[in-house]
CSV table of C-alpha atoms in Angstrom, one decimal:
chain,number,residue,atom,x,y,z
A,1,MET,CA,0.1,0.0,0.0
A,2,ALA,CA,1.3,3.4,-1.0
A,3,ALA,CA,1.8,6.2,1.7
A,4,ILE,CA,-0.2,8.7,-0.4
A,5,GLU,CA,-2.6,8.0,-3.0
A,6,LEU,CA,-4.4,10.5,-5.3
A,7,GLU,CA,-6.9,9.6,-7.9
A,8,GLY,CA,-8.5,12.3,-10.0
A,9,LEU,CA,-8.2,14.7,-7.1
A,10,THR,CA,-10.0,18.0,-8.1
A,11,LYS,CA,-10.4,21.2,-6.2
A,12,ASP,CA,-12.6,24.0,-7.9
A,13,PHE,CA,-12.7,27.4,-6.4
A,14,GLY,CA,-15.0,28.6,-8.9
A,15,GLU,CA,-12.9,31.2,-10.5
A,16,VAL,CA,-9.9,28.9,-10.6
A,17,LEU,CA,-9.5,25.2,-10.9
A,18,ALA,CA,-6.6,24.7,-8.4
A,19,ASN,CA,-6.3,20.9,-8.8
A,20,ASP,CA,-7.6,19.2,-11.9
A,21,GLY,CA,-7.9,15.4,-11.9
A,22,VAL,CA,-4.4,15.1,-10.1
A,23,THR,CA,-3.5,11.3,-9.9
A,24,PHE,CA,-0.2,9.9,-8.4
A,25,ASP,CA,1.1,7.7,-5.6
A,26,VAL,CA,3.9,8.1,-3.2
A,27,GLU,CA,5.5,4.8,-2.3
A,28,ARG,CA,6.5,4.0,1.3
A,29,GLY,CA,10.1,4.8,2.0
A,30,GLU,CA,10.6,7.2,-0.9
A,31,ILE,CA,11.3,10.9,-1.2
A,32,PHE,CA,8.9,12.4,-3.5
A,33,GLY,CA,9.2,16.0,-4.8
A,34,TYR,CA,6.2,18.0,-5.9
A,35,LEU,CA,7.5,20.8,-8.2
A,36,GLY,CA,5.8,24.0,-9.6
A,37,PRO,CA,5.9,27.8,-9.2
A,38,ASN,CA,3.7,29.7,-6.9
A,39,GLY,CA,0.1,29.3,-7.9
A,40,ALA,CA,0.5,25.9,-9.7
A,41,GLY,CA,-1.6,24.0,-7.2
A,42,LYS,CA,1.0,22.4,-4.9
A,43,THR,CA,-0.3,23.8,-1.6
A,44,THR,CA,-3.9,23.1,-2.5
A,45,THR,CA,-3.0,19.4,-3.0
A,46,ILE,CA,-1.4,19.4,0.4
A,47,ARG,CA,-4.2,21.2,2.2
A,48,THR,CA,-6.6,18.7,0.7
A,49,LEU,CA,-4.5,15.7,1.8
A,50,LEU,CA,-4.5,17.0,5.3
A,51,GLY,CA,-8.3,17.6,5.3
A,52,PHE,CA,-8.0,21.4,5.5
A,53,LEU,CA,-10.0,21.6,2.1
A,54,SER,CA,-12.7,19.1,0.8
A,55,PRO,CA,-12.1,17.8,-2.7
A,56,THR,CA,-14.4,18.9,-5.4
A,57,ALA,CA,-14.0,15.5,-6.9
A,58,GLY,CA,-11.7,12.5,-6.8
A,59,THR,CA,-10.2,10.7,-3.9
A,60,ALA,CA,-7.1,10.8,-1.7
A,61,ARG,CA,-5.7,8.5,0.9
A,62,LEU,CA,-3.0,9.1,3.5
A,63,LEU,CA,-1.4,6.0,4.9
A,64,GLY,CA,-4.4,4.0,3.6
A,65,HIS,CA,-7.0,6.2,5.2
A,66,ASP,CA,-9.6,8.1,3.2
A,67,VAL,CA,-9.0,11.9,3.9
A,68,THR,CA,-12.6,12.8,3.7
A,69,ASP,CA,-13.4,10.4,6.7
A,70,GLU,CA,-12.7,12.5,9.7
A,71,GLY,CA,-12.0,9.5,12.0
A,72,ALA,CA,-9.7,7.7,9.5
A,73,LEU,CA,-7.8,11.0,8.8
A,74,LEU,CA,-7.3,11.5,12.6
A,75,GLU,CA,-5.8,7.9,12.7
A,76,ALA,CA,-3.3,8.7,9.9
A,77,LYS,CA,-2.3,12.0,11.4
A,78,ARG,CA,-1.0,10.2,14.5
A,79,ALA,CA,1.8,8.9,12.2
A,80,LEU,CA,2.2,12.1,10.2
A,81,GLY,CA,4.6,15.2,10.5
A,82,TYR,CA,3.5,18.3,8.7
A,83,LEU,CA,5.5,21.5,8.1
A,84,PRO,CA,3.6,24.3,6.3
A,85,ASP,CA,5.2,26.8,4.1
A,86,SER,CA,4.8,29.5,6.9
A,87,PRO,CA,4.8,27.8,10.2
A,88,ALA,CA,2.9,29.8,12.9
A,89,PHE,CA,3.4,29.5,16.7
A,90,ASP,CA,2.0,31.4,19.7
A,91,GLU,CA,4.1,34.5,19.6
A,92,THR,CA,4.0,35.0,23.3
A,93,ALA,CA,5.4,31.5,24.1
A,94,THR,CA,9.0,30.5,24.2
A,95,GLY,CA,10.6,27.9,21.9
A,96,ARG,CA,10.8,25.5,24.9
A,97,GLU,CA,7.1,26.0,25.6
A,98,ILE,CA,6.1,25.3,22.1
A,99,ILE,CA,8.2,22.0,22.2
A,100,ASP,CA,6.6,21.0,25.5
A,101,LEU,CA,3.1,21.6,24.1
A,102,HIS,CA,3.7,19.6,21.0
A,103,GLY,CA,5.2,16.8,23.1
A,104,SER,CA,2.1,16.7,25.2
A,105,ILE,CA,-0.2,16.3,22.3
A,106,LYS,CA,1.7,14.1,19.8
A,107,GLY,CA,4.5,12.5,21.9
A,108,ASP,CA,8.2,13.3,22.1
A,109,GLU,CA,10.6,10.7,20.9
A,110,ARG,CA,13.5,12.8,19.4
A,111,SER,CA,13.3,16.5,20.4
A,112,ASP,CA,16.8,16.5,22.0
A,113,GLU,CA,18.4,15.1,19.1
A,114,LEU,CA,16.6,17.6,16.7
A,115,LEU,CA,17.2,20.6,19.0
A,116,GLU,CA,21.0,19.9,18.9
A,117,LEU,CA,20.8,19.5,15.1
A,118,PHE,CA,18.7,22.6,14.2
A,119,GLU,CA,19.4,24.8,17.2
A,120,PRO,CA,16.3,27.1,17.5
A,121,PRO,CA,16.6,29.5,20.5
A,122,LEU,CA,14.5,27.9,23.1
A,123,ASP,CA,14.6,30.7,25.7
A,124,ARG,CA,13.3,33.5,23.5
A,125,GLU,CA,9.7,34.2,22.7
A,126,VAL,CA,8.7,33.3,19.3
A,127,ARG,CA,7.8,37.0,18.4
A,128,ASP,CA,11.5,37.7,18.6
A,129,TYR,CA,12.4,34.9,16.2
A,130,SER,CA,13.8,35.5,12.8
A,131,ARG,CA,12.2,33.7,9.8
A,132,GLY,CA,14.9,31.1,9.9
A,133,ASN,CA,14.5,30.5,13.7
A,134,VAL,CA,10.7,29.9,13.1
A,135,GLN,CA,11.6,27.4,10.3
A,136,LYS,CA,14.0,25.6,12.7
A,137,LEU,CA,11.4,25.3,15.4
A,138,GLY,CA,9.0,24.0,12.8
A,139,LEU,CA,11.4,21.3,11.6
A,140,VAL,CA,11.8,20.2,15.4
A,141,THR,CA,7.9,20.0,15.9
A,142,THR,CA,7.5,18.1,12.6
A,143,PHE,CA,9.9,15.3,13.3
A,144,MET,CA,9.9,15.1,17.1
A,145,HIS,CA,7.4,12.2,17.5
A,146,ASP,CA,9.2,10.0,15.0
A,147,PRO,CA,6.5,9.9,12.2
A,148,GLU,CA,6.0,7.4,9.4
A,149,LEU,CA,5.4,10.1,6.8
A,150,VAL,CA,6.3,13.8,6.7
A,151,ILE,CA,4.6,16.4,4.4
A,152,LEU,CA,6.8,19.4,3.9
A,153,ASP,CA,5.8,22.7,2.1
A,154,GLU,CA,9.0,24.6,1.1
A,155,PRO,CA,10.9,23.1,4.1
A,156,THR,CA,14.1,25.0,3.7
A,157,SER,CA,12.6,28.5,3.4
A,158,GLY,CA,14.6,31.0,5.5
A,159,LEU,CA,17.5,28.6,6.3
A,160,ASP,CA,21.0,29.5,5.9
A,161,PRO,CA,23.2,27.3,3.6
A,162,LEU,CA,24.7,25.4,6.5
A,163,LEU,CA,21.2,24.6,7.9
A,164,GLN,CA,20.0,23.7,4.4
A,165,GLN,CA,22.8,21.2,4.2
A,166,ARG,CA,22.1,19.8,7.7
A,167,PHE,CA,18.5,19.3,6.6
A,168,THR,CA,19.4,17.5,3.4
A,169,GLU,CA,21.7,15.0,5.3
A,170,PHE,CA,19.0,14.5,7.9
A,171,VAL,CA,16.4,13.7,5.4
A,172,ARG,CA,18.6,11.3,3.6
A,173,ALA,CA,19.4,9.4,6.7
A,174,GLU,CA,15.6,9.3,7.7
A,175,ARG,CA,14.9,7.8,4.3
A,176,GLU,CA,17.4,5.0,5.1
A,177,ARG,CA,15.4,4.4,8.3
A,178,GLY,CA,12.2,4.0,6.2
A,179,LEU,CA,10.6,7.4,6.5
A,180,THR,CA,8.4,8.5,3.7
A,181,VAL,CA,8.9,12.2,2.5
A,182,PHE,CA,6.5,14.3,0.4
A,183,PHE,CA,7.7,17.8,-0.1
A,184,SER,CA,6.6,20.7,-2.2
A,185,SER,CA,9.4,22.9,-3.6
A,186,HIS,CA,10.5,25.3,-6.4
A,187,ILE,CA,14.1,24.9,-5.4
A,188,LEU,CA,15.5,22.5,-7.9
A,189,SER,CA,18.9,22.0,-6.5
A,190,GLU,CA,17.2,20.7,-3.3
A,191,VAL,CA,15.1,18.4,-5.4
A,192,ARG,CA,18.2,17.0,-7.2
A,193,LYS,CA,19.9,16.2,-3.9
A,194,LEU,CA,16.9,14.5,-2.1
A,195,CYS,CA,14.3,13.1,-4.4
A,196,ASP,CA,13.7,9.6,-5.8
A,197,ARG,CA,10.9,10.8,-8.0
A,198,VAL,CA,9.2,14.0,-8.8
A,199,GLY,CA,5.8,15.2,-9.9
A,200,ILE,CA,5.6,18.5,-11.8
A,201,ILE,CA,2.2,20.5,-11.7
A,202,ARG,CA,1.2,23.2,-13.9
A,203,ASP,CA,-2.0,25.2,-13.8
A,204,GLY,CA,-3.5,22.5,-11.5
A,205,ARG,CA,-2.7,19.6,-13.7
A,206,LEU,CA,0.0,17.1,-13.3
A,207,VAL,CA,2.2,17.4,-16.2
A,208,THR,CA,4.6,14.3,-15.4
A,209,VAL,CA,5.7,11.9,-12.6
A,210,GLU,CA,9.1,10.2,-13.1
A,211,PRO,CA,12.5,9.5,-11.4
A,212,VAL,CA,14.9,12.4,-11.1
A,213,GLU,CA,17.5,10.6,-13.2
A,214,SER,CA,15.0,10.4,-16.1
A,215,LEU,CA,14.6,14.3,-15.9
A,216,LEU,CA,18.3,14.7,-15.8
A,217,ASN,CA,18.7,12.5,-18.8
A,218,ARG,CA,16.0,14.5,-20.7
A,219,SER,CA,17.9,17.8,-20.1
A,220,GLY,CA,21.0,16.4,-21.8
A,221,LYS,CA,24.4,18.1,-21.2
A,222,LEU,CA,25.6,21.6,-20.9
A,223,VAL,CA,28.6,22.3,-23.2
A,224,ARG,CA,31.0,25.4,-23.1
A,225,LEU,CA,33.4,25.6,-25.9
A,226,HIS,CA,36.5,27.9,-25.9
A,227,ALA,CA,38.2,28.1,-29.3
A,228,ALA,CA,41.2,30.0,-30.6
A,229,GLU,CA,39.5,30.8,-33.9
A,230,PRO,CA,35.9,31.3,-35.0
A,231,VAL,CA,33.8,28.2,-35.3
A,232,PRO,CA,31.0,28.7,-37.9
A,233,ILE,CA,27.7,28.5,-36.4
A,234,GLY,CA,26.6,26.0,-39.2
A,235,ASP,CA,29.2,23.6,-38.0
A,236,LEU,CA,27.7,23.4,-34.6
A,237,GLU,CA,24.2,23.1,-35.9
A,238,ILE,CA,24.1,19.3,-35.6
A,239,ASP,CA,21.5,17.0,-34.2
A,240,GLY,CA,21.1,17.5,-30.4
A,241,VAL,CA,22.3,21.1,-30.3
A,242,HIS,CA,19.9,23.6,-28.6
A,243,ASP,CA,19.9,27.1,-27.4
A,244,LEU,CA,23.3,27.9,-29.0
A,245,ALA,CA,24.9,31.2,-27.9
A,246,ALA,CA,28.3,32.7,-29.0
A,247,GLU,CA,30.4,35.2,-27.3
A,248,VAL,CA,33.3,36.5,-29.5
A,249,ASP,CA,36.0,38.8,-28.2
A,250,ALA,CA,37.6,41.5,-30.4
A,251,GLY,CA,41.3,42.0,-31.0
A,252,PRO,CA,44.2,40.2,-32.4
A,253,SER,CA,44.2,37.5,-29.8
A,254,ALA,CA,40.6,37.1,-29.8
A,255,ASP,CA,39.1,34.1,-28.0
A,256,HIS,CA,35.7,32.6,-29.1
A,257,GLU,CA,33.3,31.1,-26.7
A,258,TYR,CA,30.1,29.2,-27.3
A,259,ALA,CA,27.6,27.7,-25.0
A,260,PHE,CA,24.7,25.2,-25.7
A,261,THR,CA,22.7,22.3,-24.5
A,262,PHE,CA,23.4,19.0,-26.1
A,263,THR,CA,21.1,16.0,-26.1
A,264,GLY,CA,22.8,14.1,-28.9
A,265,ASP,CA,25.9,11.7,-29.3
A,266,VAL,CA,28.9,13.3,-27.8
A,267,ASN,CA,31.1,11.5,-30.4
A,268,ASP,CA,29.2,13.3,-33.3
A,269,LEU,CA,29.9,16.6,-31.5
A,270,LEU,CA,33.6,15.8,-31.1
A,271,ALA,CA,33.8,14.9,-34.7
A,272,ALA,CA,32.3,18.2,-35.9
A,273,LEU,CA,35.0,20.1,-33.8
A,274,ARG,CA,38.0,18.0,-34.9
A,275,GLU,CA,39.4,20.6,-37.4
A,276,TYR,CA,39.4,23.5,-34.9
A,277,ARG,CA,41.9,24.3,-32.3
A,278,LEU,CA,40.2,24.3,-28.9
A,279,ILE,CA,41.5,26.0,-25.8
A,280,ASP,CA,38.9,24.4,-23.6
A,281,LEU,CA,35.9,22.2,-23.8
A,282,SER,CA,33.7,21.2,-20.8
A,283,ILE,CA,30.6,18.9,-20.9
A,284,GLU,CA,28.7,18.7,-17.8
A,285,GLU,CA,25.2,17.8,-16.6
A,286,ALA,CA,22.7,20.4,-17.5
A,287,PRO,CA,20.8,22.1,-14.6
A,288,LEU,CA,17.4,20.7,-13.6
A,289,GLU,CA,16.2,24.2,-14.3
A,290,GLU,CA,16.4,23.3,-18.0
A,291,VAL,CA,13.9,20.6,-17.7
A,292,PHE,CA,11.6,22.6,-15.5
A,293,MET,CA,11.5,25.5,-18.0
A,294,ARG,CA,10.4,23.1,-20.8
A,295,PHE,CA,7.3,22.7,-18.8
A,296,TYR,CA,6.8,26.3,-17.9
A,297,GLY,CA,8.6,28.4,-20.8
A,298,GLY,CA,5.4,29.0,-22.6
A,299,GLU,CA,3.7,30.7,-19.6
A,300,ASN,CA,4.8,34.3,-19.1
A,301,ALA,CA,5.1,35.9,-15.7
A,302,ASP,CA,2.0,38.1,-15.9
A,303,ASP,CA,-0.1,34.9,-16.5
A,304,ARG,CA,1.5,33.2,-13.4
A,305,GLU,CA,1.2,36.4,-11.1
A,306,SER,CA,-2.6,36.6,-12.2
A,307,ARG,CA,-3.1,32.9,-11.5
A,308,ASP,CA,-1.3,33.3,-8.1
A,309,ASP,CA,-3.7,36.1,-7.1
A,310,ARG,CA,-6.9,34.1,-8.2
A,311,VAL,CA,-5.7,31.0,-6.2
A,312,ALA,CA,-5.0,33.0,-3.2
A,313,ALA,CA,-8.5,34.6,-3.5
A,314,GLY,CA,-10.0,31.2,-3.8
A,315,VAL,CA,-8.4,29.9,-0.8
A,316,ASP,CA,-9.3,32.9,1.3
A,317,ALA,CA,-12.9,32.5,0.1
A,318,SER,CA,-12.9,28.8,1.3
A,319,ASP,CA,-11.5,29.9,4.6
A,320,ALA,CA,-14.3,32.5,5.1
A,321,VAL,CA,-16.9,29.9,4.7
A,322,GLY,CA,-15.4,27.7,7.5
A,323,GLY,CA,-15.7,24.0,8.1
A,324,ASP,CA,-13.0,22.6,5.9
A,325,ASP,CA,-10.1,24.3,7.5
A,326,ASP,CA,-11.1,23.6,11.2
A,327,VAL,CA,-9.0,20.5,11.6
């Protein structure tokens, strides 16, 4: 049985269809990344999984429990850790009081270990916390009861690079212990380091679900070419060359630099360059951003911003009605 199962999950706010027939499973013991820009529908999926929103259509199961069944969902939540994109705590309480409260509600198996790892300032009131310190406290409360499944919405937001690295190493180790992780992110380097599989959502629809390695293979290689003489563009327009750009310096000792993405046979590329004197040639893995932009490159920033506003308005409207969010 999968840890998370979605089949045809739909959430329609009226003006915007935030989730449109979303279907995928998250297997037990895997790290699954859920990718998309703001307004794509990631947080709506998470809020529906947690019972904060009721689906318009379709089904969702969390650790085998139907999320629309209040009793079953409560049972699932006993084995769940959740970190929202903007954790909120009683601002008049100290970090220590927050930890004690969460421990009294859901148990405390690991807070000492987690406090040593993430180091939130326990003796200060939350209202004096920085954004990063709130996130550190959120990570402790998410994992302190040793859950089977964690759902994380932008988990490294506000963390400095050192804490981001600690988080990455911690999650990898937890996966080895059997933890299932579902996390929403738009930080692709984070996804590359952690995920077994990823799902990409656009305009509420799931575009693809596949292993990270498959996405990397699809993106090809990033080639940087530094030549002592001009290389005619036509000689570089071979199968597999994309997004070719050239930078040519002026002067008698001019250097000629070219950069492009390459998805073809490297041997064909080397054969095309054989007659030219090269100063440097680097071939490296293309960034995952290249793949991501293939799914989003056709959507301009104004369209995304407009959609973000409509989704936010739709969520606010559902909150005003009440009922779905009182969990």
